[in-house]
Every structure is written in structure tokens, then in C-alpha cells.
Coordinates of C-alpha atoms in Angstrom, one line a residue:
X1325 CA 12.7 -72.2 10.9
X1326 CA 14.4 -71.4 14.3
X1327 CA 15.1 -67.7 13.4
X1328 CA 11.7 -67.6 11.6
X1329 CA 9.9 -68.2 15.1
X1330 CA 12.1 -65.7 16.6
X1331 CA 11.2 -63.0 13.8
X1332 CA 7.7 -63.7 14.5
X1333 CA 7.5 -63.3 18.3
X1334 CA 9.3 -60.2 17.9
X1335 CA 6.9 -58.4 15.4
X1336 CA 3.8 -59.9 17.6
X1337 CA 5.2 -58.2 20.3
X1338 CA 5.9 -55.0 18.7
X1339 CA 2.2 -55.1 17.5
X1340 CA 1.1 -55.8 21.4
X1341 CA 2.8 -52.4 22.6
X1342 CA 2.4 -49.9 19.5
X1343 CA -0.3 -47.8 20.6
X1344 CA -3.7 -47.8 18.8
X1345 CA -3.9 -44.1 16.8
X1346 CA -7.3 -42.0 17.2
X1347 CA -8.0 -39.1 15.2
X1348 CA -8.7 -35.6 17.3
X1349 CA -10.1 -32.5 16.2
X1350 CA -7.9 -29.4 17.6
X1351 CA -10.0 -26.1 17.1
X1352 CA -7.8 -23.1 16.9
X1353 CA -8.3 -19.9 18.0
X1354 CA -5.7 -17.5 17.9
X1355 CA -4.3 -18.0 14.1
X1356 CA -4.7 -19.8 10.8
X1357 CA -4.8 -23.6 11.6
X1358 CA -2.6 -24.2 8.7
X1359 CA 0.4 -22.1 10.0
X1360 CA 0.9 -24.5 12.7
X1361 CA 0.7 -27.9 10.4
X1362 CA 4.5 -27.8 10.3
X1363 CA 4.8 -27.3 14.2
X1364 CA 2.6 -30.0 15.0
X1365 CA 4.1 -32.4 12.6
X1366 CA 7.3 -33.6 14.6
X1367 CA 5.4 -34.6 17.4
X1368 CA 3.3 -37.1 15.5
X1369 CA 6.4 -39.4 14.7
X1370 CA 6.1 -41.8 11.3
X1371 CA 3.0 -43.0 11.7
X1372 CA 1.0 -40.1 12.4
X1373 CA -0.2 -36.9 10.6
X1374 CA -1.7 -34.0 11.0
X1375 CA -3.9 -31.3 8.5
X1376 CA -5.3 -27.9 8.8
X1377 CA -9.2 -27.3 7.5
X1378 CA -10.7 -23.7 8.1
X1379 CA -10.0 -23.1 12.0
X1380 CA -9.1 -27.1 13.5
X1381 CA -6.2 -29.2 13.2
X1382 CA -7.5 -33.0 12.3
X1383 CA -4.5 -34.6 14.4
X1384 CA -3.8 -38.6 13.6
X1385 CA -1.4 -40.2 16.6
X1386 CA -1.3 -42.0 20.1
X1387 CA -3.3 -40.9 22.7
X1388 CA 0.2 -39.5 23.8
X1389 CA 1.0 -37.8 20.9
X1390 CA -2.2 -36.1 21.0
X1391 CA -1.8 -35.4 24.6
X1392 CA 1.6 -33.3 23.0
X1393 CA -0.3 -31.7 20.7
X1394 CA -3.5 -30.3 22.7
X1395 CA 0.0 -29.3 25.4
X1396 CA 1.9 -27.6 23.0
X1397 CA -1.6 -25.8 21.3
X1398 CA -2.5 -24.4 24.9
X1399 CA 1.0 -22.4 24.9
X1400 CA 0.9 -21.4 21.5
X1401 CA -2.7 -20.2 20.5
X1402 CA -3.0 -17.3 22.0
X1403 CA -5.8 -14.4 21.1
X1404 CA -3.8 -12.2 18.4
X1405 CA -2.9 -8.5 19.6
X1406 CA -4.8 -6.1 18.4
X1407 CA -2.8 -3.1 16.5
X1408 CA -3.4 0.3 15.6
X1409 CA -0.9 1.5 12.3
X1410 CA -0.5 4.9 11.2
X1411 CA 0.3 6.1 8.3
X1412 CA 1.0 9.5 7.4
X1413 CA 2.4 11.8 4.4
X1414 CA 4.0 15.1 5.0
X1415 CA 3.4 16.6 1.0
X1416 CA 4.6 19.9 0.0
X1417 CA 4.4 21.3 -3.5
X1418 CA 5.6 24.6 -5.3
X1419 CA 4.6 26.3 -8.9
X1420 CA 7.0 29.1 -10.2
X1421 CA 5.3 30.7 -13.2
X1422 CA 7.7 33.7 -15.1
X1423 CA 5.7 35.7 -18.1
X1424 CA 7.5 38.2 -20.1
X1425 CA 5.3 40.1 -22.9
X1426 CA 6.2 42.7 -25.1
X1427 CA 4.2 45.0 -27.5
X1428 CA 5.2 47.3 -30.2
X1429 CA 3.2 50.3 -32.1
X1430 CA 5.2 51.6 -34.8
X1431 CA 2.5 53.1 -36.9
X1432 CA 2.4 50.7 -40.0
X1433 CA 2.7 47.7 -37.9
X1434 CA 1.0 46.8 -34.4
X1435 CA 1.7 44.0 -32.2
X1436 CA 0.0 43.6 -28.9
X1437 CA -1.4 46.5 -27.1
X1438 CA 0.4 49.3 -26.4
X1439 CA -0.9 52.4 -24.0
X1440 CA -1.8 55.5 -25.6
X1441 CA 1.0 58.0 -26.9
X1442 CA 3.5 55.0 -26.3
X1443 CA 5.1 53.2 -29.0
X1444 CA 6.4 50.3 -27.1
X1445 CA 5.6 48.5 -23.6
X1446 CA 7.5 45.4 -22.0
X1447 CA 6.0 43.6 -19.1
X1448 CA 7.5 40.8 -16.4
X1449 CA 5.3 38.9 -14.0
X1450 CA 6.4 36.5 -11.5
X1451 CA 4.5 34.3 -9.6
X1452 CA 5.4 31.9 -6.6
X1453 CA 2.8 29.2 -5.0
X1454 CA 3.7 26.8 -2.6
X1455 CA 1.4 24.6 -0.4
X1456 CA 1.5 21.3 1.4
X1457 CA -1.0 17.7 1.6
X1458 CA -0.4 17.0 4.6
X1459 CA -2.5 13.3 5.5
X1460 CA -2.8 10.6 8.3
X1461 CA -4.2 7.2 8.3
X1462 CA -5.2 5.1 10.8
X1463 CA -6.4 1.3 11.1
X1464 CA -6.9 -1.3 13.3
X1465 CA -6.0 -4.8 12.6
X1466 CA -5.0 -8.2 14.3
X1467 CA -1.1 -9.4 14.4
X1468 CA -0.7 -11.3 11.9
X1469 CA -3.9 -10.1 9.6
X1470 CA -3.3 -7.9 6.6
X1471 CA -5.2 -4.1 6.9
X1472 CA -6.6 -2.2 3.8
X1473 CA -7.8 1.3 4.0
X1474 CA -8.2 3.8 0.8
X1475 CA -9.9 6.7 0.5
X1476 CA -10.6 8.4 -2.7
X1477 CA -12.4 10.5 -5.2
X1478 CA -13.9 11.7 -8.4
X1479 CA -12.1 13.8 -10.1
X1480 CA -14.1 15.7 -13.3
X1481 CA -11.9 15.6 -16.8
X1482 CA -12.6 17.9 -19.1
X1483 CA -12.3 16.8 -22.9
X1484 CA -12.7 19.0 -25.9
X1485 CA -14.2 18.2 -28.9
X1486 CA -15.0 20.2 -32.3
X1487 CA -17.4 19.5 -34.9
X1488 CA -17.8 21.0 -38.4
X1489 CA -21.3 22.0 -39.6
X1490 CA -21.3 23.5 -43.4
X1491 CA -19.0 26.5 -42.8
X1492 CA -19.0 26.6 -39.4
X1493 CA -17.0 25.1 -36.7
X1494 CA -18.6 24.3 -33.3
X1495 CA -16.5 23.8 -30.3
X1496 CA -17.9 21.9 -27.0
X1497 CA -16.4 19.8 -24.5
X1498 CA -17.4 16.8 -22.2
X1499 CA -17.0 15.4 -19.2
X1500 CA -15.8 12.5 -17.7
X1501 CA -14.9 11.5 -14.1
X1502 CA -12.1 8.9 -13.0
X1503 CA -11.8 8.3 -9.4
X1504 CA -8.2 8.8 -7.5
X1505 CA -7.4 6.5 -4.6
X1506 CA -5.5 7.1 -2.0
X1507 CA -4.0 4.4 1.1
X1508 CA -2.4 1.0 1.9
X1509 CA -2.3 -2.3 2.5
X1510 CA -0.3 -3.4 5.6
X1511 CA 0.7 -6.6 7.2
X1512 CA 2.5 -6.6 10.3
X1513 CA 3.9 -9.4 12.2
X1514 CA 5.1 -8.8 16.1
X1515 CA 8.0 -10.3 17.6
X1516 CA 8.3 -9.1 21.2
X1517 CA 8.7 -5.4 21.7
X1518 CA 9.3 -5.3 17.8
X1519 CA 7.0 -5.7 14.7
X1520 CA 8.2 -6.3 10.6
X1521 CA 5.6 -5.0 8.6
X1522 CA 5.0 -5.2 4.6
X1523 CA 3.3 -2.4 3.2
X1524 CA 2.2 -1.3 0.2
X1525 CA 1.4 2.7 -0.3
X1526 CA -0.5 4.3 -2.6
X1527 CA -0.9 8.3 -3.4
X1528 CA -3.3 9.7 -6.7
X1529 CA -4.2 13.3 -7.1
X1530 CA -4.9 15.5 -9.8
X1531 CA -2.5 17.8 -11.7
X1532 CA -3.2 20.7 -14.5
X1533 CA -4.0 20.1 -17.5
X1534 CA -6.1 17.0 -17.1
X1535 CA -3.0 15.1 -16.0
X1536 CA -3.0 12.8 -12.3
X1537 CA 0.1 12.2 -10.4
X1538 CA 0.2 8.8 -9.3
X1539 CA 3.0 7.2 -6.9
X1540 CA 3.6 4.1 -5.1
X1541 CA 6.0 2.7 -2.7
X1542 CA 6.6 -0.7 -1.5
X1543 CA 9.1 -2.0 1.7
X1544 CA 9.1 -4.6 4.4
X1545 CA 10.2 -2.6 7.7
X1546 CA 11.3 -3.7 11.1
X1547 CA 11.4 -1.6 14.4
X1548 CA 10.2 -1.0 17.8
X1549 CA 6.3 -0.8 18.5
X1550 CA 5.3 2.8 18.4
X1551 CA 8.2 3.8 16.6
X1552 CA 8.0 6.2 13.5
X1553 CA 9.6 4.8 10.9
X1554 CA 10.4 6.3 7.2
X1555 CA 8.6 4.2 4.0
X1556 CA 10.5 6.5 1.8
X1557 CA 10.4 9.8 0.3
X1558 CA 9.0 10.5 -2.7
X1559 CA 9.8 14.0 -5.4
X1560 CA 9.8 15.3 -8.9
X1561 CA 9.7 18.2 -10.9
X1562 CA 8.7 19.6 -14.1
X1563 CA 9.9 22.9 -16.6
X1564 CA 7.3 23.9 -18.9
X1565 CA 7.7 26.8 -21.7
X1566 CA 5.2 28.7 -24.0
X1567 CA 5.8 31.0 -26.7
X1568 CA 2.8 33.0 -28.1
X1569 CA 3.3 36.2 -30.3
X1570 CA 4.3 38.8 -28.0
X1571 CA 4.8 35.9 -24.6
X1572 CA 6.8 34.0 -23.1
X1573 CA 5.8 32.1 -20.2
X1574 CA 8.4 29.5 -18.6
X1575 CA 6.8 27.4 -15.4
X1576 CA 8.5 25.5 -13.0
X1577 CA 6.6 23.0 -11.0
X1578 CA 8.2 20.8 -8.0
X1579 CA 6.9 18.4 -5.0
X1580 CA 8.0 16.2 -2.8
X1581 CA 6.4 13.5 -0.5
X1582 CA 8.0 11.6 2.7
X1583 CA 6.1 8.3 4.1
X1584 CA 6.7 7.4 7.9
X1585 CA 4.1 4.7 9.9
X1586 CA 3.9 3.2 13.0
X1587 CA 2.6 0.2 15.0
X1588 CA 0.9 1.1 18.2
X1589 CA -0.5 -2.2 20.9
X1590 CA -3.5 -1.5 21.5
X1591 CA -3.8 -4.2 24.2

């Protein structure tokens, strides 16, 4: 019974200096409330707790614990930066088309065309095209905040159809329009003098014969503010050949595509 007594007194007094808890709301300004659930939590010991709903922290503890909290939230919430990324694609692309055509005229059999008083005529053609797409994108976004910006268009496609009628055949075509996009969704993160930024990059365009070119990159880079940094580099090509009665016509088509961005402060 002795020890009993003693037990007793020692939880009553335990109860007489444990601090009564209180609940405080903790509005955040600077970043997601829930991101900081975790950092708050330690401070709140066993018995209290702490949750995140839209911008406040609902904080459950002592009246010293909460005098923690509101401390620690006045060196941490800070207004996000605001940043300026660029994006931009340096695109260059080149078509070699080579034609040889022949025609022959030997009296009893013709093939092609063939100039007057000749019998025979051979012909080369070569043809070289190069150009770039050459782009830059800009946005503005908060540290921390994920940035979209696309720009696009509609791009007619042409569709052939034919159609018999009786004895005759009638040829038309339609059209249809599918939009191209082009841009990126960024999320950078700054640390310092230095951001890490996850991107996702997306380039559409059209291409002959009713065919679109479509690539994509993905990364998660890390480097100084205001430094250019490479995304990655992008290139193909293509051989094409057609043979028609008296032609031959071989094309070579290549491009290639290199990604850099960059972070700027703005303040």
C-alpha cells in the first residue's frame, strides 16, 4: 500500500506540471503548408501534432512548443524568388534530293522524251536545301512552383480518296487539321547560388508527305543560376528511293536539334 501512495503522488505531480496543450493556427505564406509538416513535427514532442490544410499549419502542443513553432516558421517562410527560365532550340535540317532520268527513241520503241533529231538523252539533277528552327522560350515562375508554356498550331492534312461511279473513277481529297505543340514543363528548386530543375521538353512539326516529327526529352539538371545548361541533343535521318520508268530519284533527309535552358533571379 506504501509504494501504492508513493506511485500516486508521483503521477499527481506529473499531472500538476505537464503543460495544458492549445491548438494554433500557423498561416503560411511562402510555400505549401504541407512541406513543412515534417519540420514542425519534432518540436511538438509525443503528445503533440501538427497537420497541413490549404495554406495554415493546425499546430497541437504547449504554449512553448507553439512558441517553437511560430520561431522556427518566422525563419523559414520566406516569400518564394521569383525566376525567369529559358529555353531555347538551336534546329538545323538538310534535304539532298539526286534524280537521274533517261529517255530513249529508237524508232519502233519510245521511252520518255527525247529532243528532236536525237535518239537518246540522259539527265542528272542535284539538289541541296538546308535550313535551321532556331526557337526561345521564356517563363516566369516562383521557386519551387512548376511552369508550363506550349505554343502550337494547326497543321492541314491532306487525305485522298477515290470513288467509283459506273465506269468512271473520281478522285478528290479532304482535309483534316491536327494541331502540333511545342514547349515544356519545368520545376526548379534553388539552393543558394545553384538551382535543380526537372524538365520535361516537347518539339512537333510537320514533315512531307503528311508525316509529323515528334520528340521529347526528359532530365533533372543542376547548375549555377544563369548558367546555360545542355537538356540534350536530339538527330535523325532518313534515305528515301523511287524508281519510275525512265527515273530514279534517291533523297536524303537529316536534322538535328540541341536543348540548353537557364534559370535567371529575377529578384
Amino acid at each position: 500500500m506504501k509504494h501504492l501512495a508513493v506511485l500516486l503522488l508521483l503521477l499527481l505531480s506529473m499531472m500538476a506540471v505537464a503543460e495544458p496543450l492549445e491548438v494554433a493556427t500557423i498561416r503560411i505564406m511562402g510555400q505549401p503548408a504541407a512541406a513543412l509538416v515534417e519540420t514542425v513535427r519534432p518540436l511538438l514532442g509525443r503528445d503533440g501534432s501538427v497537420s497541413a490544410y490549404q495554406d495554415k499549419l493546425i499546430v497541437r502542443g504547449s504554449a512553448a512548443q507553439i512558441d517553437q513553432v511560430r520561431s522556427l516558421i518566422s525563419d523559414i517562410d520566406r516569400p518564394p524568388r521569383r525566376l525567369l527560365i529559358e529555353v531555347r532550340q538551336a534546329g538545323s535540317q538538310s534535304i539532298s534530293t539526286r534524280g537521274i532520268g533517261y529517255a530513249v527513241d529508237t524508232g519502233n520503241v519510245r521511252l520518255g522524251r527525247v529532243p528532236p533529231g536525237g535518239t537518246a538523252q540522259l539527265g542528272y539533277g542535284d539538289i541541296q536545301t538546308r535550313g535551321r528552327d532556331d526557337s526561345l522560350h521564356q517563363v516566369q515562375v516562383l521557386d519551387g512552383r512548376p511552369a508550363l508554356i506550349r505554343t502550337g498550331q494547326s497543321v492541314p492534312v491532306y487525305q485522298v480518296h477515290q470513288q467509283v461511279y459506273g465506269n468512271d473513277i473520281v478522285q478528290g481529297f479532304e482535309v483534316q487539321y491536327r494541331d502540333t505543340a511545342n514547349g515544356f514543363v519545368a520545376l526548379p528548386r534553388v539552393h543558394g547560388d545553384q538551382v535543380t530543375i526537372e524538365i520535361y521538353q516537347q518539339n512537333e512539326s510537320a514533315a512531307s508527305n503528311g508525316r509529323f516529327d515528334a520528340q521529347q526529352a526528359s532530365s533533372v539538371l543542376r547548375g549555377d543560376l544563369g548558367q546555360w545548361m545542355t537538356l540534350g541533343s536530339i538527330g535523325g535521318q532518313d534515305f528515301g528511293n523511287r524508281d519510275d520508268l525512265g527515273l530514279h530519284v534517291q533523297t536524303h533527309r537529316s536534322q538535328d536539334r540541341q536543348i540548353e535552358l537557364r534559370v535567371i533571379a529575377v529578384d
